[in-house]
C-alpha positions in Angstrom: -10.5 17.5 -7.0 -7.9 15.0 -8.1 -8.4 11.2 -7.9 -5.9 8.4 -8.1 -7.1 5.1 -9.7 -4.8 2.3 -8.7 -5.1 0.6 -12.2 -5.3 1.8 -15.7 -8.8 2.8 -16.6 -10.1 4.2 -19.9 -10.3 7.9 -19.4 -13.4 8.3 -21.5 -15.2 5.8 -19.2 -14.3 7.9 -16.2 -15.2 11.3 -17.7 -18.5 10.0 -19.0 -19.5 9.1 -15.5 -17.8 11.7 -13.4 -17.6 14.7 -15.8 -14.6 16.6 -17.1 -14.0 18.7 -14.0 -12.3 15.9 -12.1 -8.5 15.4 -12.5 -7.7 11.7 -12.7 -4.4 9.8 -12.6 -4.1 6.1 -13.2 -1.1 4.2 -11.8 -0.7 0.4 -12.0 0.3 -1.0 -8.6 0.4 -4.6 -9.6 1.1 -6.6 -12.8 0.2 -10.1 -13.8 1.8 -12.8 -15.9 0.3 -16.0 -17.2 2.1 -19.2 -16.3 2.5 -22.2 -18.5 0.6 -25.2 -17.1 0.5 -28.7 -18.4 -3.0 -29.6 -19.4 -4.8 -32.3 -17.7 -8.2 -34.0 -17.9 -11.1 -31.9 -16.5 -13.5 -34.8 -16.4 -15.7 -35.1 -13.4 -14.7 -31.7 -12.1 -16.5 -28.4 -11.6 -14.4 -25.3 -12.4 -13.9 -22.2 -10.2 -12.6 -18.8 -11.5 -12.3 -15.9 -9.1 -10.7 -13.4 -11.5 -10.7 -12.6 -15.2 -6.9 -13.2 -15.2 -7.5 -16.8 -14.1 -9.9 -17.2 -17.1 -7.4 -15.7 -19.6 -4.6 -17.9 -18.4 -6.8 -21.0 -18.4 -7.6 -20.6 -22.1 -4.1 -19.5 -23.0 -3.0 -22.9 -21.6 -5.6 -24.4 -24.0 -7.8 -26.0 -21.5 -11.2 -26.8 -22.9 -14.2 -27.3 -20.7 -17.0 -29.7 -21.7 -20.1 -27.6 -21.6 -22.5 -30.2 -22.9 -24.8 -30.6 -19.9 -26.3 -33.8 -21.4 -22.9 -35.5 -21.2 -22.2 -37.4 -18.0 -18.9 -35.6 -17.3 -19.6 -32.0 -18.3 -17.9 -29.2 -16.4 -20.0 -26.7 -14.4 -18.3 -23.3 -14.2 -18.6 -21.2 -11.1 -17.1 -17.7 -11.0 -16.8 -14.6 -8.9 -17.8 -11.2 -10.3 -19.3 -9.9 -13.6 -15.9 -9.2 -15.1 -14.9 -12.8 -14.7 -18.2 -13.9 -16.1 -17.7 -11.7 -19.2 -14.2 -13.1 -19.8 -15.7 -16.6 -19.7 -18.4 -15.7 -22.2 -15.8 -14.0 -24.4 -14.2 -17.4 -24.8 -17.5 -19.0 -25.8 -18.6 -20.5 -22.5 -21.4 -19.9 -20.0 -21.5 -20.0 -16.2 -23.5 -22.2 -13.9 -23.3 -19.8 -11.0 -21.9 -16.2 -10.5 -21.3 -15.0 -6.9 -20.1 -11.6 -5.8 -17.0 -12.8 -3.8 -15.1 -15.9 -2.7 -16.9 -15.9 0.7 -20.4 -16.2 -0.8 -19.2 -18.7 -3.3 -17.8 -20.9 -0.5 -21.1 -20.7 1.3 -23.1 -21.6 -1.8 -20.9 -24.6 -2.6 -21.0 -25.8 1.0 -24.8 -25.6 1.1 -25.7 -26.8 -2.4 -22.8 -28.6 -4.1 -20.9 -30.5 -1.5 -20.9 -33.7 -3.6 -19.0 -32.1 -6.5 -15.2 -32.1 -7.1 -13.7 -28.6 -7.7 -10.7 -27.2 -9.5 -9.9 -23.6 -8.8 -7.8 -21.8 -11.5 -6.3 -18.7 -9.9 -3.3 -16.5 -9.3 -0.5 -17.0 -6.8 -2.0 -14.4 -4.4 -5.5 -15.7 -4.5 -7.4 -15.4 -1.2 -7.3 -18.6 0.8 -11.1 -18.6 1.6 -12.0 -21.6 -0.6 -9.0 -23.8 0.3 -9.6 -23.1 4.0 -13.3 -23.7 4.1 -14.1 -26.4 1.5 -11.8 -29.2 2.6 -13.1 -28.7 6.2 -16.5 -29.7 4.8 -14.9 -32.7 3.1 -15.4 -31.1 -0.3 -12.9 -32.1 -3.0 -11.0 -29.0 -3.8 -7.8 -28.4 -5.8 -6.1 -25.1 -6.5 -4.1 -24.6 -9.8 -2.0 -21.5 -10.1 -2.2 -20.3 -13.7 -0.9 -16.7 -13.3 1.4 -14.6 -11.0 0.7 -11.3 -9.5 3.6 -9.0 -8.8 3.4 -6.0 -6.4 5.0 -3.0 -8.0 5.1 -1.0 -4.7 5.2 2.4 -6.3 6.1 5.5 -4.3 3.5 8.2 -4.9 4.7 11.8 -4.1 1.5 13.7 -5.2 -1.3 14.2 -2.7 -4.7 13.1 -3.9 -8.2 14.0 -2.6 -9.4 10.4 -3.3 -7.8 7.0 -4.0 -9.6 4.1 -5.7 -8.7 0.5 -5.0 -9.6 -2.6 -7.1 -8.1 -5.7 -5.4 -6.5 -6.8 -2.0 -3.1 -7.3 -3.7 -3.4 -3.7 -5.1 -4.1 -2.3 -1.7 -1.1 -4.1 -0.2 1.2 -2.9 -3.0 0.1 0.7 -2.6 0.2 0.7 1.2 3.8 -0.6 1.3 5.2 2.8 0.5 2.3 5.2 0.8 -0.2 6.3 3.4 -3.9 5.9 3.1 -4.7 8.7 5.5 -6.0 12.2 4.6 -7.8 10.9 1.5 -11.3 9.8 0.6 -11.0 6.0 0.0 -13.1 4.1 -2.5 -13.0 0.3 -2.9 -14.5 -2.1 -5.4 -16.3 -4.8 -3.4 -16.2 -5.9 0.3 -13.2 -8.2 -0.2 -11.0 -5.3 -1.2 -12.4 -3.0 1.5 -11.5 -5.7 4.1 -7.8 -5.3 3.1 -8.0 -1.5 3.1 -9.2 -1.6 6.7 -6.0 -3.3 7.7 -4.1 -0.1 6.8 -6.4 2.7 8.0 -9.3 3.6 10.3 -10.6 6.1 7.8 -14.1 5.6 6.3 -14.2 3.5 3.1 -16.8 3.9 0.4 -17.4 0.4 -1.1 -19.2 -0.5 -4.3 -21.8 -3.2 -3.7 -20.9 -4.8 -7.0 -17.4 -5.6 -8.4 -17.8 -3.5 -11.5 -16.2 -0.3 -12.8 -19.6 1.2 -13.4 -20.7 0.5 -9.9 -17.6 2.0 -8.3 -17.8 5.1 -10.5 -21.4 5.5 -9.3 -20.3 5.3 -5.7 -17.6 8.0 -6.4 -20.1 10.2 -8.2 -22.6 10.0 -5.4 -20.0 10.9 -2.8 -18.7 13.9 -4.8 -22.3 15.1 -5.3 -22.9 14.9 -1.6 -19.7 16.9 -1.0 -20.9 19.7 -3.3 -24.4 19.8 -1.8 
């Protein structure tokens, strides 16, 4: 069986989980670029990150959160996904709350944190879930674009038994010039699967968590069921 991963993944991580009998190709379908942003005071604001790229660009622009919770104006950090959380920790900061996607984060904020003022550091193609829902609840919300995502729209000539997707923008980039039919489709997280469904009626196998290990486990289980 040959599988296409729509981003570059360390081959040893894949073979360790799936074995060496699987043929794997990795093709980047999007690329990201940090933007230069003038720093401003984060005082009195809670911070939202919905991707690891947003975190990287935030710190590349030399923003510095105040994590001293005893201080009056410290910054709470909310994020989506374990990968984003790890990137925040890599830069020496902790997280107040980690949710699995923007939808659940929006719900949590609406129910528990409506009095806070939020700044969302994200990419130009970030889903509009937060900026649609939070202002409707009279919650202070500002979006700051700190990186750009560019669709590469590759043309894939080889036929694959399975295709693995990692983000809605990656799905759109792939689907522009390629069919999603006649392949087993795997997707990391429900948000990405929602985008896949716009391009096919085929069954989609979705990882419950937005991690590489989790999606590899889903793939392994599906392959084992095929064999049995």
